[in-house]
């Protein structure tokens, strides 16, 4: 496997790491060459990015040959075999380590500036490098992550020799390696462009990532729609600049654990979210309002105007149950213009067929997600898709029933929704 450059390696590595997106990971790049790879991985996973500073301990007079490595927190890894074969003495080890400890502290300050380390306690740490030769540095990095409290350590690299990969697979909780060629002599031979990564690029990428994944405050709001104030929960847009409104056919949208789980995944990817109740408590108690699609769609149109007044930017809608039909009717009314309309729609186990004749008027790219075991709703979605004249796709989630309660099925919904919204609202989809 040949990589065009480090960002290309990061994109391909992120595809293999995609299942980790739901585990709230922290991506840790090994400076310097590992940081451009890690930056792309962090972007794709919607995860914070930090460096894990490790210094190789090089054999005196042959510094390119590492006999070990040190990392932040006093971590030290020594290869007794290389020490013995290279004739490295105890005084050599002490002298090299002293020099490298000073350089390690300097680099940590230079790369992070005044930003603190991203906390790892109880989280999944994804340690990323641009490739592995001997593996000593990667071993030290994994040890540093554990020392900082990471609950699960994943080592992710584009390429490594089989011997190093086998050893590292025993040391890390999980190893993700895209290529392990038998004829391996150097990491750079597996890249078309393997130019040096300057310190300035590392600093810039870390600063950019910090801006994109900084903390966003969730707030309770009242959405003015249909002449009433509807309670909601707003999380502002992050890196993508786009926001997704959740539309549910009953008053459960704010509190639905399924909607909240999907919203959290979208938030991690830099998308803002608004979860609000299309119906008041009294209206929901009356029952019939749940199927008044035109009224629900009218409130969604008003809610879109409210969102644009408070958070301008590309807008998508995630619909469930009869909320999916309301989302499509609202999309037919507002159009698909980036500044004024609905840029994308995703339906989870919804009833898009209830949008009726308005389906043919929808221009917003639409993704229909249905469980393979939800056979009646699946048939209705197939008919609805046949009536759509916009870009659309019907994805069947294997093994899922109507509520996506089976293990992993809701994660699949969140991942496919994330990719669809990023692709159509921000241009940052998996293929970009």
CSV table of C-alpha atoms in Angstrom, one decimal:
chain,number,residue,atom,x,y,z
A,1,UNK,CA,0.0,0.0,0.0
A,2,UNK,CA,1.5,3.4,-1.1
A,3,UNK,CA,0.3,6.6,0.5
A,4,UNK,CA,0.3,9.9,-1.4
A,5,UNK,CA,1.3,11.9,1.7
A,6,UNK,CA,0.6,12.1,5.4
A,7,UNK,CA,-2.9,13.6,5.1
A,8,UNK,CA,-3.8,10.8,2.7
A,9,UNK,CA,-2.5,8.3,5.2
A,10,UNK,CA,-4.6,9.9,7.9
A,11,UNK,CA,-7.8,9.8,5.8
A,12,UNK,CA,-7.3,6.1,5.1
A,13,UNK,CA,-6.4,5.4,8.7
A,14,UNK,CA,-9.5,7.2,9.9
A,15,UNK,CA,-11.7,4.9,7.8
A,16,UNK,CA,-10.3,1.9,9.7
A,17,UNK,CA,-10.8,3.7,13.0
A,18,UNK,CA,-14.3,4.9,12.4
A,19,UNK,CA,-15.9,2.5,14.9
A,20,UNK,CA,-14.0,4.3,17.7
A,21,UNK,CA,-15.9,7.6,17.0
A,22,UNK,CA,-18.6,6.6,19.4
A,23,UNK,CA,-16.2,6.0,22.3
A,24,UNK,CA,-15.3,9.7,22.9
A,25,UNK,CA,-11.6,9.1,21.9
A,26,UNK,CA,-8.6,11.5,22.2
A,27,UNK,CA,-6.2,11.4,19.2
A,28,UNK,CA,-2.6,11.8,20.1
A,29,UNK,CA,-0.1,12.5,17.3
A,30,UNK,CA,3.6,11.6,17.6
A,31,UNK,CA,5.6,14.7,16.6
A,32,UNK,CA,6.5,15.6,14.1
A,33,UNK,CA,5.5,13.4,11.2
A,34,UNK,CA,2.7,11.7,13.1
A,35,UNK,CA,0.8,15.0,13.7
A,36,UNK,CA,-0.4,15.6,10.1
A,37,UNK,CA,-1.7,12.0,10.1
A,38,UNK,CA,-3.3,12.4,13.5
A,39,UNK,CA,-4.9,15.7,12.5
A,40,UNK,CA,-6.9,14.1,9.7
A,41,UNK,CA,-7.9,11.2,12.0
A,42,UNK,CA,-9.1,13.6,14.6
A,43,UNK,CA,-11.1,15.6,12.0
A,44,UNK,CA,-12.8,12.5,10.7
A,45,UNK,CA,-13.6,11.1,14.2
A,46,UNK,CA,-14.7,14.5,15.6
A,47,UNK,CA,-12.2,14.0,18.4
A,48,UNK,CA,-9.8,16.4,20.2
A,49,UNK,CA,-6.2,16.3,19.1
A,50,UNK,CA,-3.1,16.5,21.3
A,51,UNK,CA,0.6,15.5,21.0
A,52,UNK,CA,2.2,12.7,23.0
A,53,UNK,CA,5.8,13.9,23.2
A,54,UNK,CA,8.4,11.1,23.1
A,55,UNK,CA,12.1,11.2,22.4
A,56,UNK,CA,14.2,8.4,20.9
A,57,UNK,CA,17.3,7.5,22.8
A,58,UNK,CA,19.9,7.1,20.1
A,59,UNK,CA,23.1,5.0,20.2
A,60,UNK,CA,26.1,7.3,20.6
A,61,UNK,CA,27.9,7.8,17.2
A,62,UNK,CA,24.9,6.1,15.6
A,63,UNK,CA,21.9,8.3,16.8
A,64,UNK,CA,19.6,7.0,14.0
A,65,UNK,CA,19.6,3.7,15.8
A,66,UNK,CA,17.4,3.9,18.8
A,67,UNK,CA,18.1,1.8,21.9
A,68,UNK,CA,15.0,3.1,23.7
A,69,UNK,CA,12.8,6.1,24.2
A,70,UNK,CA,11.5,8.4,26.9
A,71,UNK,CA,8.1,10.2,27.3
A,72,UNK,CA,6.3,12.7,29.5
A,73,UNK,CA,5.7,11.6,33.0
A,74,UNK,CA,9.1,9.9,33.4
A,75,UNK,CA,8.4,7.0,31.1
A,76,UNK,CA,11.4,5.1,29.8
A,77,UNK,CA,11.6,2.2,27.4
A,78,UNK,CA,14.9,0.4,26.9
A,79,UNK,CA,15.7,-2.3,24.3
A,80,UNK,CA,18.2,-4.5,26.1
A,81,UNK,CA,19.0,-6.4,22.9
A,82,UNK,CA,20.1,-3.2,21.1
A,83,UNK,CA,22.0,-2.0,24.2
A,84,UNK,CA,23.9,-5.2,24.3
A,85,UNK,CA,24.6,-5.5,20.5
A,86,UNK,CA,25.6,-1.8,20.2
A,87,UNK,CA,27.8,-1.8,23.3
A,88,UNK,CA,25.9,1.0,25.0
A,89,UNK,CA,27.1,1.6,28.6
A,90,UNK,CA,25.2,2.8,31.6
A,91,UNK,CA,27.0,6.2,31.4
A,92,UNK,CA,26.0,6.4,27.7
A,93,UNK,CA,22.3,5.8,28.7
A,94,UNK,CA,22.4,8.4,31.4
A,95,UNK,CA,24.1,11.1,29.2
A,96,UNK,CA,21.7,10.5,26.2
A,97,UNK,CA,18.7,10.5,28.5
A,98,UNK,CA,19.6,13.7,30.2
A,99,UNK,CA,20.0,15.5,26.9
A,100,UNK,CA,16.7,14.1,25.5
A,101,UNK,CA,14.8,15.0,28.7
A,102,UNK,CA,15.6,18.6,28.2
A,103,UNK,CA,14.6,18.5,24.6
A,104,UNK,CA,11.4,16.6,25.5
A,105,UNK,CA,10.3,19.4,27.9
A,106,UNK,CA,11.2,22.1,25.4
A,107,UNK,CA,9.2,20.5,22.6
A,108,UNK,CA,6.1,20.0,24.8
A,109,UNK,CA,6.1,23.7,25.6
A,110,UNK,CA,6.7,24.7,22.0
A,111,UNK,CA,4.0,22.5,20.6
A,112,UNK,CA,1.2,23.1,23.1
A,113,UNK,CA,2.0,26.7,24.1
A,114,UNK,CA,-0.1,27.6,27.1
A,115,UNK,CA,-2.7,24.9,26.4
A,116,UNK,CA,-3.0,22.1,28.9
A,117,UNK,CA,-2.7,18.5,27.9
A,118,UNK,CA,-6.1,17.0,26.8
A,119,UNK,CA,-7.2,14.8,29.8
A,120,UNK,CA,-7.0,11.0,29.1
A,121,UNK,CA,-8.4,9.7,32.3
A,122,UNK,CA,-11.0,7.0,31.6
A,123,UNK,CA,-10.9,7.6,27.8
A,124,UNK,CA,-9.8,5.9,24.7
A,125,UNK,CA,-6.4,7.2,23.6
A,126,UNK,CA,-5.6,6.7,19.9
A,127,UNK,CA,-1.8,7.1,19.4
A,128,UNK,CA,-1.0,7.9,15.8
A,129,UNK,CA,2.3,8.0,13.9
A,130,UNK,CA,3.2,8.1,10.2
A,131,UNK,CA,4.8,4.7,10.4
A,132,UNK,CA,6.9,2.4,12.6
A,133,UNK,CA,10.4,1.2,12.1
A,134,UNK,CA,11.7,-0.3,15.4
A,135,UNK,CA,8.6,0.5,17.5
A,136,UNK,CA,10.5,1.9,20.6
A,137,UNK,CA,8.9,5.3,20.3
A,138,UNK,CA,5.4,3.9,19.8
A,139,UNK,CA,5.9,1.7,22.9
A,140,UNK,CA,6.9,4.7,25.0
A,141,UNK,CA,3.9,6.6,23.7
A,142,UNK,CA,1.5,3.9,24.7
A,143,UNK,CA,3.1,3.7,28.1
A,144,UNK,CA,2.7,7.5,28.5
A,145,UNK,CA,-1.0,7.3,27.6
A,146,UNK,CA,-1.5,4.6,30.2
A,147,UNK,CA,0.4,6.6,32.8
A,148,UNK,CA,-2.0,9.5,32.1
A,149,UNK,CA,-5.0,7.3,32.9
A,150,UNK,CA,-6.2,6.2,29.5
A,151,UNK,CA,-8.7,3.3,29.8
A,152,UNK,CA,-8.0,1.9,26.4
A,153,UNK,CA,-4.9,2.5,24.2
A,154,UNK,CA,-5.1,2.1,20.5
A,155,UNK,CA,-1.9,2.4,18.4
A,156,UNK,CA,-2.7,3.4,14.8
A,157,UNK,CA,-0.2,3.6,12.0
A,158,UNK,CA,-0.3,3.4,8.2
A,159,UNK,CA,2.7,1.1,7.9
A,160,UNK,CA,5.0,-1.1,10.0
A,161,UNK,CA,7.2,-4.1,9.4
A,162,UNK,CA,5.7,-7.5,10.5
A,163,UNK,CA,8.1,-8.0,13.4
A,164,UNK,CA,7.4,-4.6,14.9
A,165,UNK,CA,3.6,-5.0,14.3
A,166,UNK,CA,3.6,-8.4,16.1
A,167,UNK,CA,5.5,-7.0,19.1
A,168,UNK,CA,3.3,-3.9,19.3
A,169,UNK,CA,0.1,-5.9,19.0
A,170,UNK,CA,1.0,-7.5,22.4
A,171,UNK,CA,1.7,-4.2,24.1
A,172,UNK,CA,-1.2,-2.0,22.9
A,173,UNK,CA,-4.8,-2.8,23.8
A,174,UNK,CA,-5.4,-2.6,20.0
A,175,UNK,CA,-3.2,-2.1,17.0
A,176,UNK,CA,-4.6,-0.7,13.7
A,177,UNK,CA,-2.0,-1.0,10.9
A,178,UNK,CA,-3.0,-0.6,7.3
A,179,UNK,CA,0.0,-2.3,5.8
A,180,UNK,CA,2.7,-4.6,7.1
A,181,UNK,CA,4.9,-5.4,4.1
A,182,UNK,CA,7.5,-8.1,4.4
A,183,UNK,CA,10.0,-6.2,2.3
A,184,UNK,CA,10.4,-3.2,4.7
A,185,UNK,CA,13.4,-1.0,5.0
A,186,UNK,CA,12.1,2.5,5.9
A,187,UNK,CA,8.8,4.2,6.5
A,188,UNK,CA,9.4,6.8,3.8
A,189,UNK,CA,9.5,4.3,1.0
A,190,UNK,CA,5.7,3.8,1.4
A,191,UNK,CA,4.9,7.5,0.7
A,192,UNK,CA,5.2,9.3,-2.5
A,193,UNK,CA,5.7,12.6,-0.6
A,194,UNK,CA,7.5,12.1,2.7
A,195,UNK,CA,9.0,15.5,3.2
A,196,UNK,CA,9.9,16.7,6.7
A,197,UNK,CA,7.2,18.1,8.9
A,198,UNK,CA,8.5,21.4,10.5
A,199,UNK,CA,7.8,22.3,14.0
A,200,UNK,CA,5.7,25.3,12.8
A,201,UNK,CA,3.3,22.9,11.0
A,202,UNK,CA,2.8,20.9,14.2
A,203,UNK,CA,2.1,24.0,16.2
A,204,UNK,CA,-0.4,25.3,13.5
A,205,UNK,CA,-2.2,22.0,13.3
A,206,UNK,CA,-2.6,21.7,17.1
A,207,UNK,CA,-3.9,25.3,17.3
A,208,UNK,CA,-6.3,24.7,14.5
A,209,UNK,CA,-7.6,21.5,16.1
A,210,UNK,CA,-8.0,23.2,19.5
A,211,UNK,CA,-10.2,25.9,17.9
A,212,UNK,CA,-12.3,23.3,16.1
A,213,UNK,CA,-12.9,21.1,19.1
A,214,UNK,CA,-13.1,23.7,21.9
A,215,UNK,CA,-15.9,23.3,24.5
A,216,UNK,CA,-19.4,24.2,23.4
A,217,UNK,CA,-22.0,25.0,25.9
A,218,UNK,CA,-25.5,23.3,25.6
A,219,UNK,CA,-28.3,25.6,26.6
A,220,UNK,CA,-32.1,25.3,27.2
A,221,UNK,CA,-34.1,27.4,24.8
A,222,UNK,CA,-37.6,28.3,23.8
A,223,UNK,CA,-38.3,28.0,20.1
A,224,UNK,CA,-41.1,30.3,18.8
A,225,UNK,CA,-43.1,28.2,16.3
A,226,UNK,CA,-46.7,28.0,15.3
A,227,UNK,CA,-47.7,30.7,17.8
A,228,UNK,CA,-46.3,28.8,20.8
A,229,UNK,CA,-43.0,28.5,22.6
A,230,UNK,CA,-41.6,25.0,22.3
A,231,UNK,CA,-38.8,24.0,24.8
A,232,UNK,CA,-35.6,22.7,23.3
A,233,UNK,CA,-31.9,22.0,23.9
A,234,UNK,CA,-29.4,23.9,21.7
A,235,UNK,CA,-25.7,22.9,21.1
A,236,UNK,CA,-24.1,25.5,18.8
A,237,UNK,CA,-22.2,24.5,15.7
A,238,UNK,CA,-18.5,23.7,16.0
A,239,UNK,CA,-15.9,23.1,13.3
A,240,UNK,CA,-18.4,22.4,10.5
A,241,UNK,CA,-20.5,25.6,11.0
A,242,UNK,CA,-23.6,23.6,10.4
A,243,UNK,CA,-26.6,22.7,12.7
A,244,UNK,CA,-29.1,19.9,12.6
A,245,UNK,CA,-32.6,20.2,13.9
A,246,UNK,CA,-34.2,17.1,15.3
A,247,UNK,CA,-37.9,16.6,14.4
A,248,UNK,CA,-39.9,13.9,16.2
A,249,UNK,CA,-43.6,13.3,15.8
A,250,UNK,CA,-44.3,13.4,19.6
A,251,UNK,CA,-43.1,15.5,22.5
A,252,UNK,CA,-40.2,13.1,23.2
A,253,UNK,CA,-37.6,14.7,20.9
A,254,UNK,CA,-35.7,16.5,23.7
A,255,UNK,CA,-35.6,13.5,25.9
A,256,UNK,CA,-35.5,10.6,23.4
A,257,UNK,CA,-32.3,8.6,24.4
A,258,UNK,CA,-32.0,7.6,20.7
A,259,UNK,CA,-32.1,11.2,19.5
A,260,UNK,CA,-29.7,12.3,22.2
A,261,UNK,CA,-27.2,9.6,21.4
A,262,UNK,CA,-27.2,10.5,17.7
A,263,UNK,CA,-27.0,14.3,18.6
A,264,UNK,CA,-23.9,13.6,20.7
A,265,UNK,CA,-22.2,11.8,17.8
A,266,UNK,CA,-23.0,14.8,15.6
A,267,UNK,CA,-21.7,17.2,18.2
A,268,UNK,CA,-18.4,15.3,18.3
A,269,UNK,CA,-18.1,15.8,14.6
A,270,UNK,CA,-18.5,19.6,14.9
A,271,UNK,CA,-22.2,19.8,14.0
A,272,UNK,CA,-24.5,21.8,16.2
A,273,UNK,CA,-27.9,20.4,17.2
A,274,UNK,CA,-31.3,21.5,18.3
A,275,UNK,CA,-33.5,19.0,20.0
A,276,UNK,CA,-37.0,20.4,20.6
A,277,UNK,CA,-40.6,19.3,21.0
A,278,UNK,CA,-42.8,19.9,18.0
A,279,UNK,CA,-45.9,19.5,20.2
A,280,UNK,CA,-46.8,20.9,23.6
A,281,UNK,CA,-47.6,18.5,26.4
A,282,UNK,CA,-51.4,19.2,26.0
A,283,UNK,CA,-51.3,18.6,22.3
A,284,UNK,CA,-49.4,15.4,22.6
A,285,UNK,CA,-51.9,14.2,25.2
A,286,UNK,CA,-54.7,14.7,22.7
A,287,UNK,CA,-53.1,12.2,20.4
A,288,UNK,CA,-54.2,13.2,16.9
A,289,UNK,CA,-51.7,16.0,16.5
A,290,UNK,CA,-48.9,13.5,16.0
A,291,UNK,CA,-50.2,12.7,12.5
A,292,UNK,CA,-51.0,16.3,11.5
A,293,UNK,CA,-48.0,16.4,9.1
A,294,UNK,CA,-48.8,19.9,7.7
A,295,UNK,CA,-49.0,21.4,11.2
A,296,UNK,CA,-45.8,19.7,12.2
A,297,UNK,CA,-44.1,20.9,9.0
A,298,UNK,CA,-45.3,24.4,9.6
A,299,UNK,CA,-43.7,24.5,13.1
A,300,UNK,CA,-40.5,23.1,11.6
A,301,UNK,CA,-40.4,25.9,9.0
A,302,UNK,CA,-40.8,28.4,11.9
A,303,UNK,CA,-38.2,26.6,13.9
A,304,UNK,CA,-35.8,26.9,10.9
A,305,UNK,CA,-36.3,30.6,10.9
A,306,UNK,CA,-35.7,30.8,14.6
A,307,UNK,CA,-32.5,28.8,14.2
A,308,UNK,CA,-31.2,31.1,11.4
A,309,UNK,CA,-31.9,34.1,13.6
A,310,UNK,CA,-29.8,32.7,16.4
A,311,UNK,CA,-27.2,30.6,14.6
A,312,UNK,CA,-26.8,31.4,10.9
A,313,UNK,CA,-25.2,28.6,8.9
A,314,UNK,CA,-26.1,25.5,6.9
A,315,UNK,CA,-29.1,23.7,8.3
A,316,UNK,CA,-30.1,20.0,8.2
A,317,UNK,CA,-33.0,18.1,9.7
A,318,UNK,CA,-33.0,14.7,11.4
A,319,UNK,CA,-36.5,13.2,11.4
A,320,UNK,CA,-37.9,10.2,13.2
A,321,UNK,CA,-41.4,8.7,13.1
A,322,UNK,CA,-43.9,11.3,11.7
A,323,UNK,CA,-41.2,13.9,12.2
A,324,UNK,CA,-39.5,12.5,9.1
A,325,UNK,CA,-42.6,13.4,7.0
A,326,UNK,CA,-42.7,16.9,8.6
A,327,UNK,CA,-39.0,17.3,7.8
A,328,UNK,CA,-39.6,16.5,4.1
A,329,UNK,CA,-42.6,18.8,3.8
A,330,UNK,CA,-40.6,21.6,5.4
A,331,UNK,CA,-37.8,20.9,3.0
A,332,UNK,CA,-40.3,21.2,0.1
A,333,UNK,CA,-41.4,24.6,1.4
A,334,UNK,CA,-38.0,26.0,2.1
A,335,UNK,CA,-35.9,24.5,-0.7
A,336,UNK,CA,-32.3,23.4,-0.5
A,337,UNK,CA,-30.5,26.7,-0.7
A,338,UNK,CA,-27.5,26.8,1.6
A,339,UNK,CA,-28.4,30.1,3.2
A,340,UNK,CA,-32.2,29.9,3.4
A,341,UNK,CA,-33.3,26.3,3.0
A,342,UNK,CA,-32.6,22.8,4.4
A,343,UNK,CA,-29.4,21.5,3.1
A,344,UNK,CA,-29.9,17.8,4.0
A,345,UNK,CA,-32.5,15.5,5.6
A,346,UNK,CA,-31.9,12.2,7.4
A,347,UNK,CA,-34.8,9.9,8.5
A,348,UNK,CA,-34.5,7.3,11.2
A,349,UNK,CA,-37.1,4.7,11.0
A,350,UNK,CA,-39.4,7.4,9.8
A,351,UNK,CA,-42.6,7.7,7.9
A,352,UNK,CA,-41.6,9.8,4.8
A,353,UNK,CA,-44.5,8.3,2.9
A,354,UNK,CA,-46.8,10.6,5.0
A,355,UNK,CA,-45.3,13.6,3.2
A,356,UNK,CA,-47.5,12.6,0.3
A,357,UNK,CA,-47.4,14.6,-2.9
A,358,UNK,CA,-44.9,17.0,-1.4
A,359,UNK,CA,-42.2,14.3,-1.8
A,360,UNK,CA,-41.7,15.2,-5.5
A,361,UNK,CA,-41.0,18.8,-4.5
A,362,UNK,CA,-38.2,18.0,-2.1
A,363,UNK,CA,-34.7,19.2,-3.4
A,364,UNK,CA,-32.7,18.6,-0.2
A,365,UNK,CA,-30.5,15.5,-0.3
A,366,UNK,CA,-32.3,12.8,1.7
A,367,UNK,CA,-31.0,9.7,3.5
A,368,UNK,CA,-33.6,7.2,4.7
A,369,UNK,CA,-32.4,4.8,7.4
A,370,UNK,CA,-34.5,1.7,8.2
A,371,UNK,CA,-33.8,-1.5,10.1
A,372,UNK,CA,-33.8,-4.7,8.1
A,373,UNK,CA,-36.3,-6.2,10.5
A,374,UNK,CA,-38.7,-3.3,10.4
A,375,UNK,CA,-40.3,-4.8,7.3
A,376,UNK,CA,-43.5,-2.7,7.1
A,377,UNK,CA,-41.7,0.6,7.5
A,378,UNK,CA,-39.0,-0.5,5.1
A,379,UNK,CA,-41.6,-1.1,2.4
A,380,UNK,CA,-43.1,2.4,3.1
A,381,UNK,CA,-39.7,3.9,2.8
A,382,UNK,CA,-39.0,2.2,-0.5
A,383,UNK,CA,-42.2,3.7,-1.9
A,384,UNK,CA,-41.4,7.1,-0.5
A,385,UNK,CA,-37.9,7.0,-2.1
A,386,UNK,CA,-39.4,6.2,-5.5
A,387,UNK,CA,-41.5,9.4,-5.2
A,388,UNK,CA,-38.5,11.6,-4.4
A,389,UNK,CA,-36.9,13.6,-7.2
A,390,UNK,CA,-33.8,14.8,-5.3
A,391,UNK,CA,-30.5,13.1,-4.4
A,392,UNK,CA,-31.6,10.3,-2.1
A,393,UNK,CA,-30.4,7.0,-0.6
A,394,UNK,CA,-32.1,4.2,1.3
A,395,UNK,CA,-29.8,2.5,3.8
A,396,UNK,CA,-30.9,-0.7,5.5
A,397,UNK,CA,-29.3,-1.3,8.9
A,398,UNK,CA,-28.7,-5.1,9.3
A,399,UNK,CA,-30.4,-6.7,12.2
A,400,UNK,CA,-32.2,-3.6,13.4
A,401,UNK,CA,-35.9,-3.3,14.4
A,402,UNK,CA,-37.9,-0.2,14.5
A,403,UNK,CA,-36.3,1.4,17.5
A,404,UNK,CA,-32.7,0.4,16.7
A,405,UNK,CA,-32.3,-1.2,20.2
A,406,UNK,CA,-30.0,-4.0,19.0
A,407,UNK,CA,-26.3,-3.7,19.9
A,408,UNK,CA,-24.4,-1.4,17.5
A,409,UNK,CA,-27.4,-0.5,15.3
A,410,UNK,CA,-27.9,3.0,16.7
A,411,UNK,CA,-24.2,3.6,16.4
A,412,UNK,CA,-24.6,2.7,12.7
A,413,UNK,CA,-27.4,5.2,12.4
A,414,UNK,CA,-25.3,7.9,14.0
A,415,UNK,CA,-22.3,7.2,11.8
A,416,UNK,CA,-24.3,7.2,8.6
A,417,UNK,CA,-26.2,10.4,9.6
A,418,UNK,CA,-22.9,12.1,10.5
A,419,UNK,CA,-21.3,11.3,7.2
A,420,UNK,CA,-24.4,12.4,5.3
A,421,UNK,CA,-24.7,15.8,7.1
A,422,UNK,CA,-21.0,16.5,6.9
A,423,UNK,CA,-20.9,15.7,3.2
A,424,UNK,CA,-23.9,17.9,2.3
A,425,UNK,CA,-23.7,20.7,4.8
A,426,UNK,CA,-20.0,21.3,5.3
A,427,UNK,CA,-18.2,19.6,2.4
A,428,UNK,CA,-16.2,17.6,5.0
A,429,UNK,CA,-17.5,14.2,4.3
A,430,UNK,CA,-15.6,11.0,4.3
A,431,UNK,CA,-14.7,11.3,0.7
A,432,UNK,CA,-13.3,14.9,0.9
